Coordinates of C-alpha atoms in Angstrom, one line a residue:
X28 CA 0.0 0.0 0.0
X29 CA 1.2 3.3 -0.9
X30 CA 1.8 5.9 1.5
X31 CA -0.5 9.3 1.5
X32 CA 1.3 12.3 0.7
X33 CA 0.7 13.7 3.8
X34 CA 2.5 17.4 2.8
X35 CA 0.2 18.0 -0.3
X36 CA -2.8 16.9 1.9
X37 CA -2.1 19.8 4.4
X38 CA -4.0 22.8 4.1
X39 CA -1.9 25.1 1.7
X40 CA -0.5 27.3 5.2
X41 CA 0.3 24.2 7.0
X42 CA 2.7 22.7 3.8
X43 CA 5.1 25.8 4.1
X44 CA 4.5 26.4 8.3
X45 CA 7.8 25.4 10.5
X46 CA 6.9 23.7 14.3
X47 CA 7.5 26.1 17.2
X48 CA 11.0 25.5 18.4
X49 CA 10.9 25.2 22.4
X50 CA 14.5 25.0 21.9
X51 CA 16.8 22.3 23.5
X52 CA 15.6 18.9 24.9
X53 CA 15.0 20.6 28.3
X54 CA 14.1 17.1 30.2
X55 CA 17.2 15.2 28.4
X56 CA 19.5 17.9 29.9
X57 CA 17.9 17.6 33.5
X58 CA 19.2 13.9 33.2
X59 CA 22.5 14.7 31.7
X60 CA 23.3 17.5 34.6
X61 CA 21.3 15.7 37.9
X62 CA 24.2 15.6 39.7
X63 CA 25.2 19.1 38.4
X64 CA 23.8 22.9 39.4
X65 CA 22.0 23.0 36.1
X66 CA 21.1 26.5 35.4
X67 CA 18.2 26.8 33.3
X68 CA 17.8 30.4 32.0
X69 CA 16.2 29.7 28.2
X70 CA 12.5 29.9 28.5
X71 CA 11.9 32.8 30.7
X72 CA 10.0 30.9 33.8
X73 CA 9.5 32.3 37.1
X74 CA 12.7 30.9 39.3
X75 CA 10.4 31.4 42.3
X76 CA 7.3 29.5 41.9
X77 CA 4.0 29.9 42.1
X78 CA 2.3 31.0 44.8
X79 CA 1.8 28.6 48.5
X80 CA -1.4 29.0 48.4
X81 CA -1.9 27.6 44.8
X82 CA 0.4 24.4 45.4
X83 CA -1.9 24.1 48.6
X84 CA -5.2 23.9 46.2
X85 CA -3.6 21.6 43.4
X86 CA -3.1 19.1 46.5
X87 CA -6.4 19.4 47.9
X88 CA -7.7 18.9 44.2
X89 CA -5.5 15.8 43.4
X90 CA -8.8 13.8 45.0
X91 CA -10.9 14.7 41.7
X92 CA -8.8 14.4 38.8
X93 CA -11.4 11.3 37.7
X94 CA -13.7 14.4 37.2
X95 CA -13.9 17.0 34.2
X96 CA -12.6 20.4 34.9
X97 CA -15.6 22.9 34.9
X98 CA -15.9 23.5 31.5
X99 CA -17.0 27.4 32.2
X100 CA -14.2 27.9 34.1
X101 CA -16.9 29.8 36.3
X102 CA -14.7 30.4 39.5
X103 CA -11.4 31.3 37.4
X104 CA -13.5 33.6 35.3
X105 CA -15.2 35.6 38.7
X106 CA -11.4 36.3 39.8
X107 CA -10.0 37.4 37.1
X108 CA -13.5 40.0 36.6
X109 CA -12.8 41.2 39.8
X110 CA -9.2 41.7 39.7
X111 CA -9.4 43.5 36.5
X112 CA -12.7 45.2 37.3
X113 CA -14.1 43.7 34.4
X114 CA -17.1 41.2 33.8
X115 CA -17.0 37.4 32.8
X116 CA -18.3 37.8 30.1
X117 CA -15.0 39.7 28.7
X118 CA -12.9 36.7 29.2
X119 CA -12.0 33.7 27.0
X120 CA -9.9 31.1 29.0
X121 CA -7.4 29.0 27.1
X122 CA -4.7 26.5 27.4
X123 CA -1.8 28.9 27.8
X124 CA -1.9 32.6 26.2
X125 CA -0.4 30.2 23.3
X126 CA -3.8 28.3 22.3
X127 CA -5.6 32.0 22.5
X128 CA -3.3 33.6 19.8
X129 CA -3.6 31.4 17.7
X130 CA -7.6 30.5 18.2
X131 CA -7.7 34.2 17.3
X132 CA -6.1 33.8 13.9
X133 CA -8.0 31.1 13.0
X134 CA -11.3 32.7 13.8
X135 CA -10.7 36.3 12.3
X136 CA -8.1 35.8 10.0
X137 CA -7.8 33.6 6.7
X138 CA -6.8 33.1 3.2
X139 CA -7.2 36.7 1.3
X140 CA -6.5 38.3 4.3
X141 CA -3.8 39.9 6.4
X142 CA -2.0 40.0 9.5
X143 CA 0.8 42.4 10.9
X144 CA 3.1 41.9 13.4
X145 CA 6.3 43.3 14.3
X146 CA 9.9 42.5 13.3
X147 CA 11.8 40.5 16.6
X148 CA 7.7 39.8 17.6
X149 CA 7.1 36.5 19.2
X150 CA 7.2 34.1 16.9
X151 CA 3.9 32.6 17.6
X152 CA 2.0 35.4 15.8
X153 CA 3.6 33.8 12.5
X154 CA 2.4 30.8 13.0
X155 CA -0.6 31.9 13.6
X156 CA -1.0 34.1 10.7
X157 CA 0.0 31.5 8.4
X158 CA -1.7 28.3 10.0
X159 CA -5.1 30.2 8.9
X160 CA -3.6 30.5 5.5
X161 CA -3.3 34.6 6.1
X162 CA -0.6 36.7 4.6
X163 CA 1.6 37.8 7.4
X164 CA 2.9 41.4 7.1
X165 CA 6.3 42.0 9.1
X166 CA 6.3 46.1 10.4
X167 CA 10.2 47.1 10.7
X168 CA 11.3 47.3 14.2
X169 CA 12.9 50.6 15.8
X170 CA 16.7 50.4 14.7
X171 CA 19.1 48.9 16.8
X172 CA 20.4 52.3 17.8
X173 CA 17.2 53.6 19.0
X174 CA 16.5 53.9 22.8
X175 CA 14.3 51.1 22.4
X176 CA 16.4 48.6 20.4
X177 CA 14.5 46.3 17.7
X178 CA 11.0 47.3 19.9
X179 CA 7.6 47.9 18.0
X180 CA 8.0 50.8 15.6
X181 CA 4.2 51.6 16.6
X182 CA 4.5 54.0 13.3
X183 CA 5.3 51.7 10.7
X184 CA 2.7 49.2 12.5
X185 CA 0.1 51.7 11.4
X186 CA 1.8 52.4 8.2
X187 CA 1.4 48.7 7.3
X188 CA -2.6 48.7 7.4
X189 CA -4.5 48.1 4.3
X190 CA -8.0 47.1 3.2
X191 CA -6.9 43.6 3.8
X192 CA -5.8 43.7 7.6
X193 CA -8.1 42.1 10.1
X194 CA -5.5 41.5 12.9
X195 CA -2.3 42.4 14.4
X196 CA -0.7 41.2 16.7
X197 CA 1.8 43.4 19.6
X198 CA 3.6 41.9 22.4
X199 CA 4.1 44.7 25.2
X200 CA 6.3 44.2 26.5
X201 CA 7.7 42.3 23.7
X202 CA 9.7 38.7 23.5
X203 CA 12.2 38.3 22.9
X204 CA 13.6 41.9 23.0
X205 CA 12.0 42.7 26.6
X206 CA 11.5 46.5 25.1
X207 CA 8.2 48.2 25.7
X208 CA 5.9 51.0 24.0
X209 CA 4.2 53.7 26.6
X210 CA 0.6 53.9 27.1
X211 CA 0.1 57.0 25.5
X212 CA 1.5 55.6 22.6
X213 CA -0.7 53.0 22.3
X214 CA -3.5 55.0 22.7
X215 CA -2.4 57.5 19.7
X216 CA -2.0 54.1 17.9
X217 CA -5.0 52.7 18.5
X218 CA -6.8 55.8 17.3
X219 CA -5.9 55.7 13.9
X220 CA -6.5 51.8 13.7
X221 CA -9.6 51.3 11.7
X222 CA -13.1 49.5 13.9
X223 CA -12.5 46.7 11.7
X224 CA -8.8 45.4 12.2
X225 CA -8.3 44.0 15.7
X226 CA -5.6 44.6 17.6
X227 CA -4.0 41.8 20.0
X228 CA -1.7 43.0 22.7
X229 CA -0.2 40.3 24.5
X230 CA 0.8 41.5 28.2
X231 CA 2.1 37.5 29.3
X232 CA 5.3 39.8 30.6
X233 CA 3.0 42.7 32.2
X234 CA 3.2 41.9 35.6
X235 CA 7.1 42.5 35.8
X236 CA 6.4 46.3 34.4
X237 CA 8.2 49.1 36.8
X238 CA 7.9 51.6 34.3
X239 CA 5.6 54.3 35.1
X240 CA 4.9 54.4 31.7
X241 CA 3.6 51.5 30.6
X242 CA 0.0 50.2 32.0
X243 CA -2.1 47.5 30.8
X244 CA -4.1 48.1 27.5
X245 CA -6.9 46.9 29.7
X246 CA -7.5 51.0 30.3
X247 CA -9.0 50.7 26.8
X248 CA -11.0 48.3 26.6
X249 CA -14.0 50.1 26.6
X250 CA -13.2 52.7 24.7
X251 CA -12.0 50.0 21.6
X252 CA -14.2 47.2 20.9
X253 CA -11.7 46.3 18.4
X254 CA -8.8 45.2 21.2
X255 CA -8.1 42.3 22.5
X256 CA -5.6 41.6 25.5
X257 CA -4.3 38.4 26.5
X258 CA -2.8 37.5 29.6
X259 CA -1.0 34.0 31.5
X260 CA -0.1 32.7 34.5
X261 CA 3.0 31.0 33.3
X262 CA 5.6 33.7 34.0
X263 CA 4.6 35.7 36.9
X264 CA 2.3 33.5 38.6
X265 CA 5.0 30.4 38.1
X266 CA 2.7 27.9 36.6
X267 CA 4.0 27.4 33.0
X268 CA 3.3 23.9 33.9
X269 CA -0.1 24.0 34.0
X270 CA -0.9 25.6 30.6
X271 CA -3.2 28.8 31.9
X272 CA -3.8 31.6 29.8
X273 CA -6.6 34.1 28.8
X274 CA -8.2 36.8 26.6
X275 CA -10.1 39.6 27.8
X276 CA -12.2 41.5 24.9
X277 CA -15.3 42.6 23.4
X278 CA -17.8 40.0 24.8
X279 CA -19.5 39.4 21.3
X280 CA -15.7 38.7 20.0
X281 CA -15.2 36.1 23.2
X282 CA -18.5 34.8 21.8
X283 CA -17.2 34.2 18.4
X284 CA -14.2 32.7 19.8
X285 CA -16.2 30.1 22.4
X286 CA -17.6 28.5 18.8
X287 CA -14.3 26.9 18.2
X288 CA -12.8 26.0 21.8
X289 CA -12.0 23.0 22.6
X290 CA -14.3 21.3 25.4
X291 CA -12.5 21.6 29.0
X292 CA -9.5 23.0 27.8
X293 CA -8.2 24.6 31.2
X294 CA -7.7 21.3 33.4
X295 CA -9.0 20.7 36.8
X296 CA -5.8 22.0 38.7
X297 CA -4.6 24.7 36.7
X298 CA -8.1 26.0 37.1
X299 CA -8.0 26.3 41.1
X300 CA -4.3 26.9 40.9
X301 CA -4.7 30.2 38.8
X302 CA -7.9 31.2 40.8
X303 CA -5.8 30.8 44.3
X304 CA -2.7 32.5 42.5
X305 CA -4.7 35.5 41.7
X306 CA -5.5 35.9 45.3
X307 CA -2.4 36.2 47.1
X308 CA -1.3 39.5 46.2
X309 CA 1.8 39.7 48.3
X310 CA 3.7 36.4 46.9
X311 CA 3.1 38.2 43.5
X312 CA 4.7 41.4 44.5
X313 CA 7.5 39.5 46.3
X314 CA 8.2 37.9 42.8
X315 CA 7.7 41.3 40.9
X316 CA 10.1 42.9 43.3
X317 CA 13.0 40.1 43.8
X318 CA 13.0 40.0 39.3
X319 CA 13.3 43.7 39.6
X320 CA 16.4 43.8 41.8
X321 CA 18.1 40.9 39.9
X322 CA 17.1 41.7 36.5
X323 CA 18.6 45.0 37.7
X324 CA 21.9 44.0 38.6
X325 CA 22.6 41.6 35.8
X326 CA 22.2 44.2 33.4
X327 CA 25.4 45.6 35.2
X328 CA 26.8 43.1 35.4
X329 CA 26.7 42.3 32.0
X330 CA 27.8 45.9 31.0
X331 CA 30.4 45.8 33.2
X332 CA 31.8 42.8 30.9
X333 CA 31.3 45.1 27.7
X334 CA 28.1 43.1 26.6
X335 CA 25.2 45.3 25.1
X336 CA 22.1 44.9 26.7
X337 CA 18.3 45.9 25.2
X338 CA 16.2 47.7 28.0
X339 CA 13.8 45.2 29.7
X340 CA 10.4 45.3 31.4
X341 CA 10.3 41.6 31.4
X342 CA 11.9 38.5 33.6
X343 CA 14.4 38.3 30.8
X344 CA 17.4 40.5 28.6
X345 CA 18.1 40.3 25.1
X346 CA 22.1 40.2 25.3
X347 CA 24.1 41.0 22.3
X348 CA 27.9 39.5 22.4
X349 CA 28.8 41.7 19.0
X350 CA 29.5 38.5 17.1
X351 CA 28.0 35.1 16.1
X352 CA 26.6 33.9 19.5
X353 CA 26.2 30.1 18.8
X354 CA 29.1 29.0 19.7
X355 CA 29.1 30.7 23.2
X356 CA 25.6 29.1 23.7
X357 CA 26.7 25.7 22.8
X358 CA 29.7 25.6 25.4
X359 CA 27.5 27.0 27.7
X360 CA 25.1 24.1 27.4
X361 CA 28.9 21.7 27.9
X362 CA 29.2 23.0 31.0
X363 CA 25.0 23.3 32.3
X364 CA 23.7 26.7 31.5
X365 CA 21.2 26.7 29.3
X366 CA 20.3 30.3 27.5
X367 CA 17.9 30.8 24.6
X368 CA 19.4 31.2 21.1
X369 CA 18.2 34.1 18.7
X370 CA 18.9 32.9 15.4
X371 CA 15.6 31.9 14.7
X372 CA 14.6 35.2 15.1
X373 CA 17.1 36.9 13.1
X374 CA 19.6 38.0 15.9
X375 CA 22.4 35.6 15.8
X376 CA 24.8 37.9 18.0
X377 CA 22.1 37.6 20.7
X378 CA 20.8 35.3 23.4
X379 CA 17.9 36.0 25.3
X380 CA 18.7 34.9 29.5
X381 CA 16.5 34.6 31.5
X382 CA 16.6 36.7 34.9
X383 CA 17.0 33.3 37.9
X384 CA 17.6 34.0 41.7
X385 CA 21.4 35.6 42.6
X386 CA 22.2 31.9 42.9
X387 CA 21.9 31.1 39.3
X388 CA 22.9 34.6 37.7
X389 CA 26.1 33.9 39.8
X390 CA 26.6 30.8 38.2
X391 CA 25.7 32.2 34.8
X392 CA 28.5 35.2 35.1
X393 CA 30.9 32.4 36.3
X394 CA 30.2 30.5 33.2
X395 CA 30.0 33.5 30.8
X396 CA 33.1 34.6 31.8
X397 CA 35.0 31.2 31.4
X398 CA 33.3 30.7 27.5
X399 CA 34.4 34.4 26.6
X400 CA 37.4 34.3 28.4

């Protein structure tokens, strides 16, 4: 029996689409370096973990995993509402800000159609674009000179608008670069962006903002019925391992969206994790606070050692070595560090790093400085 062409059977964006790279084999390396101080700073997680209170409710919840997860997400949805002032009826929960992106493309975007996003954007609003078989429009970033290097050129986003946009898609602030636009900005932006192009900011970084500048998008909500914001609890909150993520937006766009969710797609204990996360304020501001300090002083550090560094609003900074940055990375892998190569976004001088506890930025300076040494 002869094979099916499974390439040609693929919808036409699918033939040409590349898989998101998570990067290295994370869980081989954990086995390689057990007996090692592995330092993991490639995928910008939260070094502190979630909140007590939310490892406290997945244990109490371990007793029902036989059951289905509310599939309304009822309780999760009343917190978020009230911690954003907001009603439930504004919020789409997903399986990570991830699913939500690109649930959006599929549902508003599509073949004679296009969507914009930013040079250096997150490289899930490509795949995105063209898994619904949309042409995806790439803005120019701000040059590498300007005081926000390779951020959202909010300018030539606007510039890039035709009768053929229906999304686009900004990151604020932004991953991989960790730069950020100011609210007022984005609210002279938004102005000139026509009722029927929607306009996605994703804010999974927003938490870790101390710039008085920058506020959530979520101030214009009700002025824009074309915005849409989405949100996660993977990098502040510390659960990336529980996949929980969500919109919050026009409630006739959630409505849309709900048409094509998949059934119970929040489980059971990120539900009552993310719900118990929301609640305790303080371990949040701990986190926020302890990032600040060490995202702080790495940048110093790093400056110190004649390394360029983007400005960062985020648990992470874009570092730029000045030359091909592969081969540093791989010998930094050799001896357990892993950092999160750039190539794939066209910055092959860079690595992003992640900002860990004074533990592990020590370690990563100590290895840093052997490789360039």
């Amino acid at each position: 029996m002869v094979s099916p062409d499974f390439q040609a059977l693929a919808q036409a964006g699918i033939q040409s689409l590349r898989a998101y790279d998570p990067g290295h084999d994370i869980v081989a390396l954990r086995k390689k370096y057990a007996d090692q101080f592995f330092v993991e700073l490639g995928s910008n997680e939260n070094t502190y973990g979630p909140s007590p209170r939310a490892r406290e409710v997945i244990l109490d919840n371990l007793h029902a995993l036989h059951r289905y997860p509310d599939p309304l997400g009822a309780g999760l949805k009343k917190a978020i509402a009230a911690k954003h002032s907001i009603k439930p009826e504004h919020i789409l929960l997903g399986n990570g800000s991830h699913e939500l992106l690109m649930m959006i493309a599929q549902v508003f975007s599509g073949p004679e159609t296009q969507v914009i996003a930013s040079q250096y954007g997150f490289a899930v609003y490509a795949l995105a674009a063209q898994a619904a078989g949309a042409e995806l429009v790439i803005a120019q970033a701000l040059s590498h000179d300007a005081e926000q290097s390779r951020g959202h050129d909010l300018t030539a986003l606007s510039a890039a608008i035709n009768n053929k946009t229906r999304l686009i898609y900004l990151a604020n602030p932004n991953n991989p670069t960790g730069t950020w636009f100011s609210s007022t900005a984005f609210a002279d932006f938004m102005a000139n962006v026509p009722a029927n192009v929607l306009v996605v900011v994703d804010e999974a970084y927003l938490e870790f903002v101390t710039a008085p500048d920058l506020q959530s998008a979520l101030a214009l909500l009700d002025r824009y019925e074309n915005l849409i914001v989405a949100r996660t609890f993977s990098k502040a909150y510390g659960l990336a391992g529980l996949r929980v993520g969500y919109i919050l937006a026009h409630p006739e766009c959630v409505a849309v969206m709900e048409r094509v969710r998949e059934s119970f797609n929040v489980n059971l204990l990120g539900l009552a994790s993310s719900e118990a996360a929301l609640a305790d304020e303080a371990h949040l501001q701990w986190v926020i606070e302890k990032n600040a300090a060490e995202r702080d002083w790495l940048t110093t550090q790093f400056k110190q050692r004649g390394l360029k560094c983007s400005p960062s609003q985020t648990n992470f900074i874009l570092v730029d070595f000045l030359k091909d940055s592969a081969g540093i990375e791989a010998k930094c892998v050799t001896k357990a560090l892993v950092l999160r190569p750039m190539r794939g976004y066209g910055l092959p001088n860079c690595l992003r790093i992640t900002v860990g506890n004074r533990d592990e930025n020590r370690q990563l300076l100590k290895i840093l400085d052997e490789v360039l040494a």
